[in-house]
XYZ file of C-alpha atoms in Angstrom:
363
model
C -19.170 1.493 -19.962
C -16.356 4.337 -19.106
C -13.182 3.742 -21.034
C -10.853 5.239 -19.363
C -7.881 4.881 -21.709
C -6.091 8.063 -21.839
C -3.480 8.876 -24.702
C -0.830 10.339 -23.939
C -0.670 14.404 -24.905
C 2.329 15.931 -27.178
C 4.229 18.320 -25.772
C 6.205 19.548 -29.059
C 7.763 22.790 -26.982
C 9.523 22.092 -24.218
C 12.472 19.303 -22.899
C 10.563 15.332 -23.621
C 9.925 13.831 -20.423
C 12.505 10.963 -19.611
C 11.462 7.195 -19.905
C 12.023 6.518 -16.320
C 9.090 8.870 -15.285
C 6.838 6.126 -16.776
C 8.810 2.927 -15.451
C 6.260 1.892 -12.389
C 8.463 -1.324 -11.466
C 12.039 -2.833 -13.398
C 13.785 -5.541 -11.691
C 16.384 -8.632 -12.970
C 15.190 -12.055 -12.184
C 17.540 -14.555 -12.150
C 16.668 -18.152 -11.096
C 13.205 -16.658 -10.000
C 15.316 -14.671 -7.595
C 14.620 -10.560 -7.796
C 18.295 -9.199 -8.019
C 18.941 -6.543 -5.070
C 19.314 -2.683 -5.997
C 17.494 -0.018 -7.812
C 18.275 -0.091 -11.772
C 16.835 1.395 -14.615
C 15.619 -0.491 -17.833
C 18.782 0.091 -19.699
C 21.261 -0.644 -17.413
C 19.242 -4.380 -16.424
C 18.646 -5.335 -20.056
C 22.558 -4.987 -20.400
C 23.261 -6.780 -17.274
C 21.142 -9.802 -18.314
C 22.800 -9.950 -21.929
C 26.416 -9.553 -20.599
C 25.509 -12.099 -18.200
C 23.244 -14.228 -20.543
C 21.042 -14.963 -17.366
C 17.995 -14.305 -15.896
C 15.695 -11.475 -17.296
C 14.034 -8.005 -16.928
C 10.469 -7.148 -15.938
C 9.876 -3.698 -16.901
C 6.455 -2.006 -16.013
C 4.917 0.846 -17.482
C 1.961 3.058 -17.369
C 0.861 5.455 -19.749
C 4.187 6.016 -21.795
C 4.195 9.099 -24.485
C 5.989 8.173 -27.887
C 9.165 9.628 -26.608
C 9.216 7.441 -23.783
C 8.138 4.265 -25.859
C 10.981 4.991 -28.503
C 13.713 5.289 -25.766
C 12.475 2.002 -24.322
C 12.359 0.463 -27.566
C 15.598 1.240 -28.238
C 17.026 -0.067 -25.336
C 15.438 -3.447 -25.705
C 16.026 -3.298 -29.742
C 11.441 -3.707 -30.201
C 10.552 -3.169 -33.971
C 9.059 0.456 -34.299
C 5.606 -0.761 -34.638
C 5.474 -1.994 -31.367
C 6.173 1.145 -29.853
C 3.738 2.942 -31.815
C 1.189 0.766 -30.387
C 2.013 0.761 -27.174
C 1.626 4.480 -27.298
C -2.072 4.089 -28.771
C -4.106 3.060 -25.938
C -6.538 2.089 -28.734
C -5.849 -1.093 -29.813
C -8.299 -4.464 -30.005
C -7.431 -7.291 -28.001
C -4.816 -9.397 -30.505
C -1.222 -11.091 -30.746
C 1.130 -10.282 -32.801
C 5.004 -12.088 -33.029
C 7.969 -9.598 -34.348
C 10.650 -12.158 -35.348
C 12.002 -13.315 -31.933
C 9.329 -11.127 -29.644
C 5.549 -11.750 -29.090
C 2.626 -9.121 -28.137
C -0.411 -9.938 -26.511
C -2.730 -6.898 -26.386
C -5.601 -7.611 -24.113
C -8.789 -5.813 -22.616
C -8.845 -5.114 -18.798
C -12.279 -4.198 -17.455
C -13.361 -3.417 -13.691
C -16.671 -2.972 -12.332
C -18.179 0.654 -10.716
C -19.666 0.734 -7.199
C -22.917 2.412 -7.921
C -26.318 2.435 -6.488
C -27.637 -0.514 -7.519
C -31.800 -1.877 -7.980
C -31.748 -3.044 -4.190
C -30.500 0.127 -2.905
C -32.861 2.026 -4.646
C -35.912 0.166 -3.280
C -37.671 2.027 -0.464
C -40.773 0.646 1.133
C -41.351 -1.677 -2.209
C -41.076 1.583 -4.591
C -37.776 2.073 -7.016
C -36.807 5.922 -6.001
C -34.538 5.687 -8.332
C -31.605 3.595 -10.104
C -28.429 3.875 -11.195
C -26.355 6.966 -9.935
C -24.311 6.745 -13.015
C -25.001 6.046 -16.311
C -21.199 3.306 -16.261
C -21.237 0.224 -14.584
C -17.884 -0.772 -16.054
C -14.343 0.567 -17.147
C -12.372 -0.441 -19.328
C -8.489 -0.270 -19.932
C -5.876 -1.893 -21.806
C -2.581 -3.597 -21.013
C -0.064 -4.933 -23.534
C 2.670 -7.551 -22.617
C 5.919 -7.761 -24.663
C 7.533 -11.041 -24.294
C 11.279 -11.385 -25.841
C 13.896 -14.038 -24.636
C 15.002 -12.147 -21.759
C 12.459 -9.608 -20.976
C 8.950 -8.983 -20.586
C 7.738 -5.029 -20.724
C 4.113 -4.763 -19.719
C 2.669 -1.310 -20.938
C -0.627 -0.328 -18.703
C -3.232 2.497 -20.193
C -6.263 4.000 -18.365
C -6.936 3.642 -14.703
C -6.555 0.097 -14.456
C -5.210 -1.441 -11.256
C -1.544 -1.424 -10.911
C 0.428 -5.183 -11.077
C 2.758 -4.546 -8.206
C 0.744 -7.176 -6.644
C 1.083 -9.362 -9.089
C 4.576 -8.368 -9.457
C 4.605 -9.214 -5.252
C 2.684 -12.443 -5.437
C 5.079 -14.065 -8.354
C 8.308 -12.679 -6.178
C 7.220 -15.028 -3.944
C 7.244 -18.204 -6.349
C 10.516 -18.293 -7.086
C 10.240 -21.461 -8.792
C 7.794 -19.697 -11.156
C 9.562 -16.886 -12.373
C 12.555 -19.181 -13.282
C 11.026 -20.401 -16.136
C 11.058 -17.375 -17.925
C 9.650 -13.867 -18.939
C 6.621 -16.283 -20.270
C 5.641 -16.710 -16.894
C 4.341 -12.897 -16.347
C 2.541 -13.063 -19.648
C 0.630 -15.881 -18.351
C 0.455 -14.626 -15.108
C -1.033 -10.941 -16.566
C -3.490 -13.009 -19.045
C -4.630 -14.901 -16.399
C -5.305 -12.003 -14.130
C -7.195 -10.580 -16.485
C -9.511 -13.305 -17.495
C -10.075 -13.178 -13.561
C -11.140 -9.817 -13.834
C -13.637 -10.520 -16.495
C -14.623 -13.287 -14.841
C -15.538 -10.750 -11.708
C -17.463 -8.512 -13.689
C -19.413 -11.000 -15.333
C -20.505 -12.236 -11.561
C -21.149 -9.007 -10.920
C -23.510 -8.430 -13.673
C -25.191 -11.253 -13.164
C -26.378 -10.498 -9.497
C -27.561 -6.561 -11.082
C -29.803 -8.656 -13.495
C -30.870 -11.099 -11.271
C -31.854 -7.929 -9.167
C -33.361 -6.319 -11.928
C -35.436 -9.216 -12.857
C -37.052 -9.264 -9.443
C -37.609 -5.409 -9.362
C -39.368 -5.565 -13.109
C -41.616 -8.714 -12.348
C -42.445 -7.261 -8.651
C -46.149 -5.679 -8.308
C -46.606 -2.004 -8.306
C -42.597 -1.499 -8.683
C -41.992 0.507 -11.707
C -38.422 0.110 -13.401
C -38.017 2.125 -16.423
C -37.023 0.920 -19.886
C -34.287 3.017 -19.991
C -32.553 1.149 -16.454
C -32.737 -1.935 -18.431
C -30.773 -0.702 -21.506
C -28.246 0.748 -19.355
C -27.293 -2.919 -18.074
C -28.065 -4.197 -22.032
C -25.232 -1.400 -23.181
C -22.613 -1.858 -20.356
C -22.731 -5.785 -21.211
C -22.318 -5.533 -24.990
C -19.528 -3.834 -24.674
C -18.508 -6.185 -22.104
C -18.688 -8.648 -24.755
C -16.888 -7.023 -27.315
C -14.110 -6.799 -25.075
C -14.156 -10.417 -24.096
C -14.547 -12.304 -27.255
C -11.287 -10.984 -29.342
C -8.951 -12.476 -26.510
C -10.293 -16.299 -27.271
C -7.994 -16.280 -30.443
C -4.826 -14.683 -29.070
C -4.961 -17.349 -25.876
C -5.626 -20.538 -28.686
C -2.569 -19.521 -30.244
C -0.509 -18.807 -26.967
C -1.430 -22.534 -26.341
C -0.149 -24.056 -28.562
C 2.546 -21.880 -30.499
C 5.603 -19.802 -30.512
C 7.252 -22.724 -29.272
C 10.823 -20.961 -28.719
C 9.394 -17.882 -26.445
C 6.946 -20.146 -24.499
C 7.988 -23.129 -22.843
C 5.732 -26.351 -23.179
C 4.912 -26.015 -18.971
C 3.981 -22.255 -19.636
C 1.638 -23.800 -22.244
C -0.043 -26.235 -20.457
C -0.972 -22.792 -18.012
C -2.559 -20.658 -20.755
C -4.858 -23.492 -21.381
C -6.277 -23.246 -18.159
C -6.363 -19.417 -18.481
C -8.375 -20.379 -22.694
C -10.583 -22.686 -20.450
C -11.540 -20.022 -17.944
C -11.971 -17.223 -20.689
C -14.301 -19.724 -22.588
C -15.849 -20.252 -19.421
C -16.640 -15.776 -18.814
C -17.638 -15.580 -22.700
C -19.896 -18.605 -22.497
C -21.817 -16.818 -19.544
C -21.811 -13.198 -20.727
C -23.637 -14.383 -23.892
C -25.931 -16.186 -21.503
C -26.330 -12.942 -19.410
C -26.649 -11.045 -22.761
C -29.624 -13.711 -23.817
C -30.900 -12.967 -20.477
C -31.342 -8.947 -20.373
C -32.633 -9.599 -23.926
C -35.586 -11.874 -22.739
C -35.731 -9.068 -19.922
C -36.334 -6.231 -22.813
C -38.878 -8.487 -24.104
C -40.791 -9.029 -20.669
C -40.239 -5.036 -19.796
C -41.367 -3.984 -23.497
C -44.864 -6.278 -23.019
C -45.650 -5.006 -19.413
C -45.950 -1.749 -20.532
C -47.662 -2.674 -23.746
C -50.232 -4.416 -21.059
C -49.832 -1.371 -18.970
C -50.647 0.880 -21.929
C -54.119 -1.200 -22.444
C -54.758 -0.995 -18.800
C -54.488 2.513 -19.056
C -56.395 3.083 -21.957
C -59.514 0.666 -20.930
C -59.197 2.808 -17.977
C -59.632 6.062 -19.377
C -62.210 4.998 -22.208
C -64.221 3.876 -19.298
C -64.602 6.923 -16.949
C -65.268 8.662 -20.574
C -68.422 6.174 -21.136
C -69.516 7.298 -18.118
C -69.008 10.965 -18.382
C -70.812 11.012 -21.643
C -74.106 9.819 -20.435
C -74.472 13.458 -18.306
C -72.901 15.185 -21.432
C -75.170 13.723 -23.395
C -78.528 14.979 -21.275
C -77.339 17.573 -20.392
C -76.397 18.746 -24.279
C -80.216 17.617 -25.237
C -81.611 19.737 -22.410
C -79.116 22.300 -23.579
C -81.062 22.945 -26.763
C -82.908 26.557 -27.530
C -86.169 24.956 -28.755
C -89.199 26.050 -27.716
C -90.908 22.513 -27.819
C -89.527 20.112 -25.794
C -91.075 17.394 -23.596
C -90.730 17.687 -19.718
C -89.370 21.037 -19.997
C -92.301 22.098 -17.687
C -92.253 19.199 -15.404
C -92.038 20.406 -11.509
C -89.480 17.984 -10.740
C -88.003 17.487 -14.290
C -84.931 18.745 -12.900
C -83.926 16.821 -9.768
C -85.530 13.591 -12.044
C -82.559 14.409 -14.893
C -79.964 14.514 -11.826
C -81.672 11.013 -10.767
C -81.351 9.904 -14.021
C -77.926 10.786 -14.813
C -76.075 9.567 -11.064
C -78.334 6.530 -11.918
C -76.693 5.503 -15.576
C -73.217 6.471 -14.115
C -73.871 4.286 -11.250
C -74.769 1.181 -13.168
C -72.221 2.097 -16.038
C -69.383 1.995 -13.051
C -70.452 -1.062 -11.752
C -70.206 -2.726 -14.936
C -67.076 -1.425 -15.726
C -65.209 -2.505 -12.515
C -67.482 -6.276 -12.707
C -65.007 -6.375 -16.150
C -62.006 -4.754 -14.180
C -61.619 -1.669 -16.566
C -62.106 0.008 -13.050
């Protein structure tokens, strides 16, 4: 699994790079209604609070401290939060700062890659996996308040403008409230996971038919690739099932009771991807188990194999070592044929000791 989280770099010499260059999207809302016109994040936080209406979506990606602080300051966050945000590093959690919640969460997307099927050519694996990451992860955090909603984006994570697009056009949605894009973000995100997860589930699927097929060797080490990826998988899935409980049914004031009623759906799906990554996790487990006893039976195969083509090369060793022998005395050594009947002998005990062998399939 590639994280691909990036913290942001200090640049202690040198002018600090505005806010604004990490602002991907800031609009007011007011009755669900996007208000017209470019503005930045501090002049639409002061519009909605001199107007006491609507409220500001502010997107970011990849914000430095500098950034965070100025941003921060503007919308009057406690100092923690920013330093967080800045992280990229944290666990998925919630956390409530007087009158403003944070919801950190996990984001996770699935790499095309060559996968068992593709590597099959004429019923022989050529090869799998043309990378050693089947999925990425990322992290987004969403800062709820009572008239704004900042979500902070790290790693190369898809971008929400078309989230941002798709609630623009529910109206009746966004004028509930800021809580709406929390849900909205959560929800998104549990779809993701619930994506990957599918998408797992078909590569072991496939990988289960490629290790049980005859004379198709997968290696051991194809199988732990898909047993890493989805561990991590599943320590970036499990954390969330707390923070969404709590969203449910708390921080009454920030999260109206119809908002509510939403994140349970979005607890019910994310029970839903956890319940089958474990099962998925069971799964590759039981296939470690079948791939770890083929090629203990393999291993015997092998070995009865060898130990029988070595029976039968002793018998000629064996005559051959007696004949071998400087003594003067020995019986048949003057024989006129003695020679071609020792060959006769020898093709005759290999001949019978091969038969026997493959009559007990060692051969």
């Amino acid at each position: 699994m590639r994280n691909t989280t990036t913290l942001p770099v200090p640049t202690p010499s040198g002018p600090a790079v505005p806010a604004e260059r990490a602002v991907v999207g800031c609009g007011v809302y007011v009755d669900g209604v996007r208000e017209q016109g470019h503005v930045t994040h501090r002049t639409a936080i002061e519009r909605v609070r001199e107007t006491g209406r609507g409220f500001v979506w502010i997107g970011l990606h990849d914000p430095d401290r500098h950034q965070m602080d100025t941003v921060a300051s503007a919308f009057g966050l406690h100092e923690l939060i920013a330093e967080d945000a800045t992280s990229g590093r944290q666990r998925p959690k919630l956390e409530a700062y007087d009158d403003t919640v944070v919801l950190t969460m996990s984001t996770v997307e699935y790499l095309e890659h060559r996968s068992v099927t593709d590597a099959t050519d004429g019923g022989e694996v050529t090869g799998i996996f043309d990378t050693t990451d089947i999925v990425s992860t990322g992290e987004i955090m969403v800062i709820l308040g009572r008239d704004f909603v900042i979500t902070v984006r790290h790693g190369d994570i898809p971008a929400l403008s078309g989230l941002r697009a798709e609630l623009e056009g529910a109206p009746e949605r966004l004028s509930r409230g800021p809580a709406v894009v929390m849900h909205a973000v959560a929800d998104r995100v549990v779809d993701g996971y619930l994506e990957v997860a599918e998408r797992m589930s078909r590569e072991i699927d496939d990988l289960e038919i490629a290790v049980f097929a005859p004379r198709t060797p997968v290696g051991i080490e194809q199988i732990y690739v898909l047993k890493r990826e989805l561990l991590e998988l599943k320590h970036d899935i499990a954390p969330l099932a707390l923070p969404l409980r709590h969203l449910s049914v708390e921080h009454v004031d920030l999260i109206p009771s119809e908002v509510r009623h939403y994140f349970r759906d979005v607890q019910d799906h994310h029970t839903r991807v956890a319940a089958e990554v474990t099962t998925l996790d069971e799964q590759i487990t039981s296939l470690v188990h079948a791939a770890m006893a083929m090629i203990g039976v393999q291993q015997n195969t092998d070995m009865r194999r060898i130990s029988a083509w070595v029976a039968i090369a002793v018998v000629p060793t064996m005559i051959a070592g007696i004949y071998g022998m400087n003594f003067t005395n020995m019986p048949e050594l003057r024989t006129e044929y003695g020679y071609y009947v020792v060959l006769g002998v020898m093709a005759a005990a290999c001949t019978a000791l091969f038969l026997l062998f493959r009559r007990n399939r060692w051969l």
